[in-house]
Short mmCIF file of C-alpha atoms and ligand atoms in Angstrom, two decimals:
data_model
loop_
_atom_site.label_atom_id
_atom_site.label_comp_id
_atom_site.label_asym_id
_atom_site.label_seq_id
_atom_site.Cartn_x
_atom_site.Cartn_y
_atom_site.Cartn_z
CA UNK A 939 17.29 4.23 9.01
CA UNK A 940 16.80 1.50 11.58
CA UNK A 941 15.07 3.99 13.86
CA UNK A 942 12.12 4.43 11.55
CA UNK A 943 11.54 0.70 11.33
CA UNK A 944 11.77 0.19 15.06
CA UNK A 945 9.24 2.98 15.52
CA UNK A 946 6.79 0.97 13.47
CA UNK A 947 7.67 -2.24 15.26
CA UNK A 948 8.09 -1.29 18.88
CA UNK A 949 7.01 2.19 19.82
CA UNK A 950 3.70 2.10 18.06
CA UNK A 951 2.72 -1.52 18.37
CA UNK A 952 0.37 -0.97 21.32
CA UNK A 953 -1.30 1.91 19.53
CA UNK A 954 -1.49 -0.01 16.27
CA UNK A 955 -3.03 -2.93 18.15
CA UNK A 956 -6.04 -0.84 19.03
CA UNK A 957 -6.90 0.01 15.42
CA UNK A 958 -9.27 -2.04 13.32
CA UNK A 959 -7.39 -3.85 10.55
CA UNK A 960 -6.63 -3.71 7.69
CA UNK A 961 -5.41 -0.12 7.42
CA UNK A 962 -2.71 1.84 5.64
CA UNK A 963 -0.04 3.17 7.97
CA UNK A 964 1.95 6.16 6.69
CA UNK A 965 5.28 7.13 8.21
CA UNK A 966 5.09 10.91 7.98
CA UNK A 967 8.70 11.45 9.13
CA UNK A 968 10.00 9.29 6.32
CA UNK A 969 7.80 11.04 3.75
CA UNK A 970 8.98 14.42 5.01
CA UNK A 971 12.61 13.33 4.83
CA UNK A 972 12.15 12.02 1.26
CA UNK A 973 10.40 15.13 -0.01
CA UNK A 974 12.90 17.49 1.66
CA UNK A 975 15.72 15.61 -0.05
CA UNK A 976 13.99 16.04 -3.41
CA UNK A 977 13.55 19.76 -2.79
CA UNK A 978 17.26 20.13 -1.98
CA UNK A 979 18.33 18.17 -5.08
CA UNK A 980 15.88 20.19 -7.19
CA UNK A 981 17.46 23.43 -6.04
CA UNK A 982 20.98 22.10 -6.49
CA UNK A 983 20.44 20.84 -10.05
CA UNK A 984 17.78 23.30 -11.23
CA UNK A 985 15.41 20.43 -12.07
CA UNK A 986 11.74 20.74 -11.09
CA UNK A 987 9.88 17.76 -9.64
CA UNK A 988 6.16 17.21 -10.19
CA UNK A 989 4.75 14.45 -7.99
CA UNK A 990 2.70 11.91 -9.99
CA UNK A 991 -0.32 11.94 -7.74
CA UNK A 992 -1.72 8.74 -9.22
CA UNK A 993 0.69 6.89 -6.91
CA UNK A 994 -1.13 8.13 -3.81
CA UNK A 995 -3.68 10.92 -3.77
CA UNK A 996 -4.36 10.93 -0.02
CA UNK A 997 -5.06 14.58 0.89
CA UNK A 998 -2.74 14.58 3.92
CA UNK A 999 0.13 13.25 1.81
CA UNK A 1000 -0.56 15.71 -0.99
CA UNK A 1001 -0.53 18.66 1.42
CA UNK A 1002 2.85 17.64 2.80
CA UNK A 1003 4.28 17.35 -0.71
CA UNK A 1004 2.79 20.61 -2.01
CA UNK A 1005 4.11 22.44 1.08
CA UNK A 1006 7.65 21.54 -0.05
CA UNK A 1007 7.04 23.31 -3.35
CA UNK A 1008 6.75 20.31 -5.66
CA UNK A 1009 4.33 20.45 -8.58
CA UNK A 1010 1.70 17.81 -9.44
CA UNK A 1011 1.44 15.48 -12.40
CA UNK A 1012 -2.20 14.45 -12.89
CA UNK A 1013 -3.97 11.97 -15.14
CA UNK A 1014 -7.62 12.87 -14.71
CA UNK A 1015 -9.73 15.95 -14.12
CA UNK A 1016 -10.43 14.57 -10.66
CA UNK A 1017 -6.73 14.49 -9.87
CA UNK A 1018 -6.33 18.05 -11.20
CA UNK A 1019 -9.08 19.22 -8.85
CA UNK A 1020 -7.64 17.27 -5.90
CA UNK A 1021 -4.17 18.74 -6.54
CA UNK A 1022 -5.57 22.28 -6.62
CA UNK A 1023 -7.57 21.62 -3.42
CA UNK A 1024 -4.46 20.29 -1.65
CA UNK A 1025 -2.27 23.33 -2.15
CA UNK A 1026 -0.45 22.77 -5.45
CA UNK A 1027 -0.06 26.05 -7.33
CA UNK A 1028 -2.25 25.81 -10.49
CA UNK A 1029 0.72 26.79 -12.67
CA UNK A 1030 2.59 23.78 -11.29
CA UNK A 1031 -0.14 21.27 -12.20
CA UNK A 1032 0.32 19.18 -15.35
CA UNK A 1033 -2.40 17.09 -16.91
CA UNK A 1034 -1.41 13.96 -18.88
CA UNK A 1035 -3.49 11.02 -20.13
CA UNK A 1036 -4.54 9.57 -23.47
CA UNK A 1037 -8.28 10.13 -23.10
CA UNK A 1038 -8.95 13.59 -21.67
CA UNK A 1039 -12.63 14.39 -22.02
CA UNK A 1040 -13.98 17.81 -23.04
CA UNK A 1041 -15.30 18.23 -19.51
CA UNK A 1042 -11.86 17.56 -18.03
CA UNK A 1043 -10.17 19.92 -20.50
CA UNK A 1044 -12.62 22.75 -19.73
CA UNK A 1045 -12.31 22.25 -15.95
CA UNK A 1046 -8.50 22.25 -16.18
CA UNK A 1047 -8.51 25.49 -18.19
CA UNK A 1048 -10.70 26.99 -15.47
CA UNK A 1049 -8.28 25.84 -12.75
CA UNK A 1050 -5.51 27.49 -14.80
CA UNK A 1051 -3.15 24.52 -14.94
CA UNK A 1052 0.44 24.95 -16.11
CA UNK A 1053 0.39 22.43 -18.94
CA UNK A 1054 -1.60 19.80 -20.83
CA UNK A 1055 0.67 16.93 -21.80
CA UNK A 1056 -0.93 16.11 -25.12
CA UNK A 1057 -0.82 12.48 -26.23
CA UNK A 1058 -2.21 12.58 -29.79
CA UNK A 1059 -2.98 14.86 -32.73
CA UNK A 1060 -6.78 14.57 -32.29
CA UNK A 1061 -6.32 15.70 -28.68
CA UNK A 1062 -4.26 18.70 -29.82
CA UNK A 1063 -7.09 19.70 -32.18
CA UNK A 1064 -9.76 19.40 -29.47
CA UNK A 1065 -7.77 21.41 -26.90
CA UNK A 1066 -7.17 24.12 -29.50
CA UNK A 1067 -10.88 24.20 -30.38
CA UNK A 1068 -12.02 24.39 -26.74
CA UNK A 1069 -9.45 27.10 -25.92
CA UNK A 1070 -10.59 29.03 -29.01
CA UNK A 1071 -14.25 28.89 -27.97
CA UNK A 1072 -13.28 30.30 -24.58
CA UNK A 1073 -10.92 32.93 -25.93
CA UNK A 1074 -7.93 31.58 -24.01
CA UNK A 1075 -4.56 30.07 -24.89
CA UNK A 1076 -3.99 26.54 -23.63
CA UNK A 1077 -0.46 25.70 -22.43
CA UNK A 1078 0.55 22.45 -24.12
CA UNK A 1079 3.50 20.08 -24.22
CA UNK A 1080 3.70 17.12 -26.55
CA UNK A 1081 4.03 13.71 -24.94
CA UNK A 1082 6.54 11.90 -27.09
CA UNK A 1083 6.85 8.19 -27.38
CA UNK A 1084 10.66 7.77 -27.38
CA UNK A 1085 10.58 4.05 -28.20
CA UNK A 1086 12.94 2.96 -25.41
CA UNK A 1087 12.83 -0.30 -23.49
CA UNK A 1088 12.87 0.54 -19.77
CA UNK A 1089 13.60 -3.12 -18.87
CA UNK A 1090 10.71 -3.34 -16.47
CA UNK A 1091 7.41 -5.23 -16.18
CA UNK A 1092 5.48 -5.27 -19.45
CA UNK A 1093 2.37 -3.80 -17.84
CA UNK A 1094 4.29 -0.76 -16.64
CA UNK A 1095 6.46 -0.12 -19.70
CA UNK A 1096 5.10 2.89 -21.52
CA UNK A 1097 7.83 4.18 -23.84
CA UNK A 1098 7.76 1.44 -26.49
CA UNK A 1099 6.30 1.95 -29.95
CA UNK A 1100 3.36 -0.42 -29.47
CA UNK A 1101 2.10 1.46 -26.40
CA UNK A 1102 -0.99 3.67 -26.56
CA UNK A 1103 0.91 6.61 -25.03
CA UNK A 1104 2.35 9.63 -26.76
CA UNK A 1105 3.07 10.93 -30.23
CA UNK A 1106 5.39 8.87 -32.44
CA UNK A 1107 8.12 10.04 -34.76
CA UNK A 1108 6.06 9.81 -37.97
CA UNK A 1109 3.68 12.46 -36.52
CA UNK A 1110 6.28 15.01 -35.38
CA UNK A 1111 6.06 17.22 -38.48
CA UNK A 1112 2.25 17.26 -38.46
CA UNK A 1113 2.22 18.22 -34.77
CA UNK A 1114 4.68 21.08 -35.34
CA UNK A 1115 2.69 22.32 -38.35
CA UNK A 1116 -0.48 22.32 -36.25
CA UNK A 1117 1.22 24.21 -33.38
CA UNK A 1118 2.57 26.83 -35.77
CA UNK A 1119 -0.86 27.31 -37.31
CA UNK A 1120 -2.62 27.69 -33.95
CA UNK A 1121 -0.50 30.09 -31.91
CA UNK A 1122 -3.69 32.00 -30.96
CA UNK A 1123 -5.08 29.05 -29.03
CA UNK A 1124 -2.02 26.96 -28.13
CA UNK A 1125 1.02 28.05 -26.14
CA UNK A 1126 3.71 25.46 -26.91
CA UNK A 1127 5.75 24.73 -23.79
CA UNK A 1128 7.86 21.76 -24.73
CA UNK A 1129 8.16 17.99 -24.73
CA UNK A 1130 7.28 15.36 -22.19
CA UNK A 1131 8.46 11.75 -21.95
CA UNK A 1132 7.95 8.77 -19.67
CA UNK A 1133 9.47 5.40 -20.44
CA UNK A 1134 8.16 3.16 -17.68
CA UNK A 1135 7.93 2.57 -13.98
CA UNK A 1136 9.98 0.78 -11.27
CA UNK A 1137 13.28 1.39 -13.07
CA UNK A 1138 16.08 0.11 -10.85
CA UNK A 1139 19.04 0.32 -13.24
CA UNK A 1140 18.85 4.07 -12.64
CA UNK A 1141 22.08 5.32 -14.16
CA UNK A 1142 21.99 3.28 -17.36
CA UNK A 1143 18.30 3.50 -18.21
CA UNK A 1144 17.96 7.23 -17.49
CA UNK A 1145 21.21 7.92 -19.35
CA UNK A 1146 19.69 6.15 -22.36
CA UNK A 1147 16.52 8.21 -21.98
CA UNK A 1148 18.49 11.48 -21.70
CA UNK A 1149 20.47 10.71 -24.86
CA UNK A 1150 17.33 9.88 -26.84
CA UNK A 1151 15.48 12.92 -25.46
CA UNK A 1152 18.38 15.22 -26.34
CA UNK A 1153 18.15 14.04 -29.96
CA UNK A 1154 14.38 14.48 -30.09
CA UNK A 1155 14.54 18.00 -28.61
CA UNK A 1156 17.10 18.91 -31.29
CA UNK A 1157 14.82 17.45 -33.99
CA UNK A 1158 11.92 19.63 -32.83
CA UNK A 1159 14.02 22.79 -32.62
CA UNK A 1160 15.30 22.10 -36.14
CA UNK A 1161 11.64 22.16 -37.23
CA UNK A 1162 11.38 25.73 -35.94
CA UNK A 1163 9.79 25.54 -32.49
CA UNK A 1164 11.41 26.43 -29.17
CA UNK A 1165 11.36 23.66 -26.60
CA UNK A 1166 11.23 25.54 -23.28
CA UNK A 1167 10.37 22.60 -21.01
CA UNK A 1168 11.84 19.11 -21.13
CA UNK A 1169 9.98 16.67 -18.92
CA UNK A 1170 11.56 13.24 -18.47
CA UNK A 1171 8.60 11.66 -16.66
CA UNK A 1172 8.71 9.39 -13.63
CA UNK A 1173 9.86 5.82 -13.20
CA UNK A 1174 12.49 5.85 -10.45
CA UNK A 1175 12.31 2.42 -8.80
CA UNK A 1176 12.45 1.39 -5.15
CA UNK A 1177 13.75 -1.68 -3.28
CA UNK A 1178 10.71 -3.85 -2.52
CA UNK A 1179 12.83 -6.72 -1.20
CA UNK A 1180 14.87 -4.78 1.37
CA UNK A 1181 12.77 -1.73 2.21
CA UNK A 1182 14.78 -0.83 5.32
CA UNK A 1183 18.05 -0.74 3.43
CA UNK A 1184 16.74 1.88 1.02
CA UNK A 1185 14.00 3.83 2.72
CA UNK A 1186 14.73 6.83 0.51
CA UNK A 1187 15.04 5.99 -3.20
CA UNK A 1188 18.14 6.88 -5.18
CA UNK A 1189 17.09 10.40 -6.18
CA UNK A 1190 20.70 11.52 -6.05
CA UNK A 1191 21.75 9.29 -8.96
CA UNK A 1192 18.63 10.29 -10.90
CA UNK A 1193 19.27 14.05 -10.59
CA UNK A 1194 23.00 13.66 -11.26
CA UNK A 1195 22.43 11.48 -14.34
CA UNK A 1196 19.98 13.98 -15.81
CA UNK A 1197 22.21 16.96 -15.07
CA UNK A 1198 25.12 15.17 -16.75
CA UNK A 1199 23.53 13.37 -19.68
CA UNK A 1200 20.68 15.58 -20.86
CA UNK A 1201 21.73 18.24 -23.35
CA UNK A 1202 19.90 21.39 -22.25
CA UNK A 1203 20.37 25.14 -22.28
CA UNK A 1204 20.02 27.40 -19.24
CA UNK A 1205 16.78 28.79 -20.66
CA UNK A 1206 15.24 25.32 -20.80
CA UNK A 1207 13.47 24.03 -17.67
CA UNK A 1208 13.94 20.33 -16.97
CA UNK A 1209 11.17 18.44 -15.14
CA UNK A 1210 10.72 14.99 -13.62
CA UNK A 1211 7.51 13.31 -12.46
CA UNK A 1212 8.27 10.70 -9.80
CA UNK A 1213 5.37 8.94 -8.10
CA UNK A 1214 6.33 5.60 -6.56
CA UNK A 1215 9.77 6.68 -5.34
CA UNK A 1216 8.25 9.47 -3.23
CA UNK A 1217 5.54 7.55 -1.41
CA UNK A 1218 6.09 3.78 -1.64
CA UNK A 1219 8.35 3.23 1.37
CA UNK A 1220 6.41 5.43 3.78
CA UNK A 1221 3.33 3.20 3.53
CA UNK A 1222 2.58 -0.24 4.97
CA UNK A 1223 -0.67 -2.13 4.78
CA UNK A 1224 -1.23 -3.38 8.32
CA UNK A 1225 -3.25 -6.51 8.69
CA UNK A 1226 -3.98 -9.22 11.22
CA UNK A 1227 -3.68 -13.01 11.05
CA UNK A 1228 -7.23 -14.32 11.04
CA UNK A 1229 -6.29 -18.01 10.97
CA UNK A 1230 -3.19 -20.17 10.82
CA UNK A 1231 -4.24 -23.11 8.70
CA UNK A 1232 -1.99 -26.15 8.64
CA UNK A 1233 -2.45 -28.07 5.40
CA UNK A 1234 -0.92 -31.46 4.61
CA UNK A 1235 2.04 -29.98 2.79
CA UNK A 1236 2.04 -26.31 3.72
CA UNK A 1237 0.91 -23.87 6.34
CA UNK A 1238 -1.19 -20.87 5.42
CA UNK A 1239 -1.33 -17.53 7.16
CA UNK A 1240 -4.73 -16.14 6.30
CA UNK A 1241 -4.78 -12.35 6.71
CA UNK A 1242 -7.67 -9.92 6.91
CA UNK A 1243 -6.12 -7.81 4.11
CA UNK A 1244 -6.86 -8.91 0.59
CA UNK A 1245 -6.23 -8.11 -3.05
CA UNK A 1246 -9.00 -5.51 -2.92
CA UNK A 1247 -6.82 -3.52 -0.48
CA UNK A 1248 -3.56 -3.88 -2.43
CA UNK A 1249 -3.84 -5.41 -5.87
CA UNK A 1250 -0.18 -5.31 -6.96
CA UNK A 1251 0.70 -8.95 -6.13
CA UNK A 1252 -2.44 -10.29 -7.84
CA UNK A 1253 -2.18 -7.97 -10.85
CA UNK A 1254 1.56 -7.90 -11.54
CA UNK A 1255 2.91 -10.76 -9.43
CA UNK A 1256 4.59 -7.97 -7.44
CA UNK A 1257 6.66 -8.72 -4.34
CA UNK A 1258 5.90 -6.97 -1.05
CA UNK A 1259 8.05 -7.68 1.98
CA UNK A 1260 6.03 -9.23 4.84
CA UNK A 1261 6.78 -8.71 8.53
CA UNK A 1262 5.23 -9.99 11.71
CA UNK A 1263 5.09 -6.93 14.00
CA UNK A 1264 3.70 -8.75 17.03
CA UNK A 1265 6.26 -11.57 17.27
CA UNK A 1266 9.28 -10.39 15.27
CA UNK A 1267 11.74 -12.73 16.99
CA UNK A 1268 10.00 -16.10 17.05
CA UNK A 1269 11.51 -19.28 15.50
CA UNK A 1270 11.34 -19.32 11.70
CA UNK A 1271 8.47 -21.01 9.89
CA UNK A 1272 7.44 -21.21 6.23
CA UNK A 1273 4.01 -19.99 5.16
CA UNK A 1274 1.92 -19.25 2.15
CA UNK A 1275 0.51 -15.88 3.15
CA UNK A 1276 -2.92 -15.28 1.64
CA UNK A 1277 -5.88 -12.92 1.79
CA UNK A 1278 -9.57 -13.61 2.41
CA UNK A 1279 -10.91 -12.72 -1.06
CA UNK A 1280 -12.54 -15.44 -3.15
CA UNK A 1281 -9.89 -15.52 -5.89
CA UNK A 1282 -6.94 -17.89 -6.06
CA UNK A 1283 -4.69 -14.96 -6.99
CA UNK A 1284 -5.34 -13.36 -3.59
CA UNK A 1285 -1.88 -14.38 -2.38
CA UNK A 1286 0.62 -12.14 -0.58
CA UNK A 1287 3.52 -14.53 -0.91
CA UNK A 1288 4.23 -18.24 -1.28
CA UNK A 1289 6.79 -20.06 0.84
CA UNK A 1290 7.66 -16.97 2.89
CA UNK A 1291 9.95 -17.46 5.87
CA UNK A 1292 8.48 -15.59 8.84
CA UNK A 1293 8.64 -15.88 12.59
CA UNK A 1294 6.14 -18.44 13.83
CA UNK A 1295 2.83 -16.56 13.78
CA UNK A 1296 -0.43 -16.82 15.64
CA UNK A 1297 -4.01 -15.79 15.19
CA UNK A 1298 -4.30 -12.08 15.99
CA UNK A 1299 -0.66 -11.15 15.17
CA UNK A 1300 -0.19 -7.85 13.33
CA UNK A 1301 1.40 -8.25 9.91
CA UNK A 1302 2.92 -5.43 7.84
CA UNK A 1303 2.92 -5.59 4.05
CA UNK A 1304 5.69 -3.16 3.30
CA UNK A 1305 6.34 -0.62 0.51
CA UNK A 1306 2.61 -0.19 0.01
CA UNK A 1307 2.46 3.61 -0.07
CA UNK A 1308 2.44 3.77 -3.88
CA UNK A 1309 -0.28 2.24 -6.05
CA UNK A 1310 -1.82 0.70 -2.92
CA UNK A 1311 -4.78 2.65 -1.54
CA UNK A 1312 -5.37 4.34 -4.91
CA UNK A 1313 -5.94 1.00 -6.64
CA UNK A 1314 -8.13 -0.47 -3.89
CA UNK A 1315 -11.69 -1.61 -4.57
CA UNK A 1316 -14.80 -2.75 -2.75
CA UNK A 1317 -14.64 -6.25 -4.23
CA UNK A 1318 -16.54 -8.76 -2.08
CA UNK A 1319 -18.20 -5.68 -0.55
CA UNK A 1320 -15.11 -5.16 1.57
CA UNK A 1321 -14.75 -1.55 2.75
CA UNK A 1322 -11.75 0.57 1.76
CA UNK A 1323 -8.92 0.38 4.29
CA UNK A 1324 -8.53 3.72 6.07
CA UNK A 1325 -5.34 5.71 6.50
CA UNK A 1326 -3.45 6.09 9.80
CA UNK A 1327 -0.60 8.62 10.02
CA UNK A 1328 2.42 8.05 12.28
CA UNK A 1329 2.32 11.52 13.80
CA UNK A 1330 -1.27 11.08 14.90
CA UNK A 1331 -0.24 8.09 17.03
CA UNK A 1332 2.21 10.11 19.14
N1 LLP B 2364 4.43 10.16 -15.41
C1 LLP B 2364 3.67 9.43 -16.24
C2 LLP B 2364 3.30 9.97 -17.53
C3 LLP B 2364 3.25 8.14 -15.85
O1 LLP B 2364 2.51 7.41 -16.67
C4 LLP B 2364 3.62 7.63 -14.58
C5 LLP B 2364 3.18 6.31 -14.13
C6 LLP B 2364 4.42 8.46 -13.75
C7 LLP B 2364 4.81 9.71 -14.20
C8 LLP B 2364 4.86 8.02 -12.39
O2 LLP B 2364 5.67 6.89 -12.48
P1 LLP B 2364 6.43 6.32 -11.18
O3 LLP B 2364 7.47 7.35 -10.78
O4 LLP B 2364 5.44 6.10 -10.13
O5 LLP B 2364 7.05 5.06 -11.66
N2 LLP B 2364 0.29 0.66 -10.98
C9 LLP B 2364 1.65 0.33 -11.35
C10 LLP B 2364 2.42 1.54 -11.81
C11 LLP B 2364 1.79 2.27 -12.96
C12 LLP B 2364 2.56 3.51 -13.37
C13 LLP B 2364 1.84 4.29 -14.41
N3 LLP B 2364 2.47 5.52 -14.81
C14 LLP B 2364 2.33 -0.37 -10.18
O6 LLP B 2364 1.68 -0.58 -9.16
O7 LLP B 2364 3.49 -0.76 -10.27
#
């Protein structure tokens, strides 16, 4: 584990120094190790993993993941197209999202995706109509709102009743009736769930989800449909505070919990859709200290990376570990680490203890591989940070 970190710190520092900052640095060895572990666990437990490409849709990263045989979970027609272009088998592409447009539905039917995860009754009607016009059968699963509290940040909780996602219990019968009446246009695959993101109490929260899902699957089968696929969604959390102690997320506990606590038959295929846990730790946003500004009460490290490059701290108050790569061993100092964007929320961390830092030092904002580059913007006309891959530095 330590080796990977020291590669970032020592071996590559000269090469990193020559690159214009800010940029995203991706540790390809770590990504490969993570994805290989998922493939092995998938085979061992008979559970299929579909990578939620919203977490990071960089083509190089997608190709590595598709080469290991994972499927793709997409939330827009653009993601469906990107997944197909980057080597995911069409039958292993799922399309979720509450607002699929006709254009996106048609394009996905043309790609031949494996499943639409349908989030409402009106959507079910539209997909059936479009499939009918084209003389094809659309593969569909129902996204169910299981009404479970995932004990995570309110902006990333999705399984509670008041969320916009999924079909709620009072609509189950109507959905089943519609499916039974439209077998010419709809091929019912099963049920899909997702209760939230950055879940760290893995065993307890996923056990709760499995128990609830088992009940819901039984309810549907009692209504006379066969649930062939059970998709538990994503949500596996990572350690933002100590990235080097947990470079690979706890996939083992996730797979074991599902295998143990989800009631399923051998003819039912279980799926998961992790995003963050696959890509977060392999990415760092690398930046440079532009100025060290000593105020009356505090010192500021002003970086050349801002909230437009990585919006998680400004949007969710998220913590990202900060490291000085140039002077890792200097005497400790306390800084408010901030970005250059004209917003007071453009703050990387307040009162952070770091080695004494100087203008020009390289700073790594860790665990930035998920929901980093994909959520970046051109705010203040700042260009998008480019990607640098560890194996291209060798
Ligand atoms: N499946 C569905 C249906 C989802 O909505 C999501 C994430 C995932 C899978 C993947 O979840 P993950 O394994 O990555 O937790 N921008 C936020 C996270 C938003 C997650 C949205 N849904 C952040 O930066 O924390």
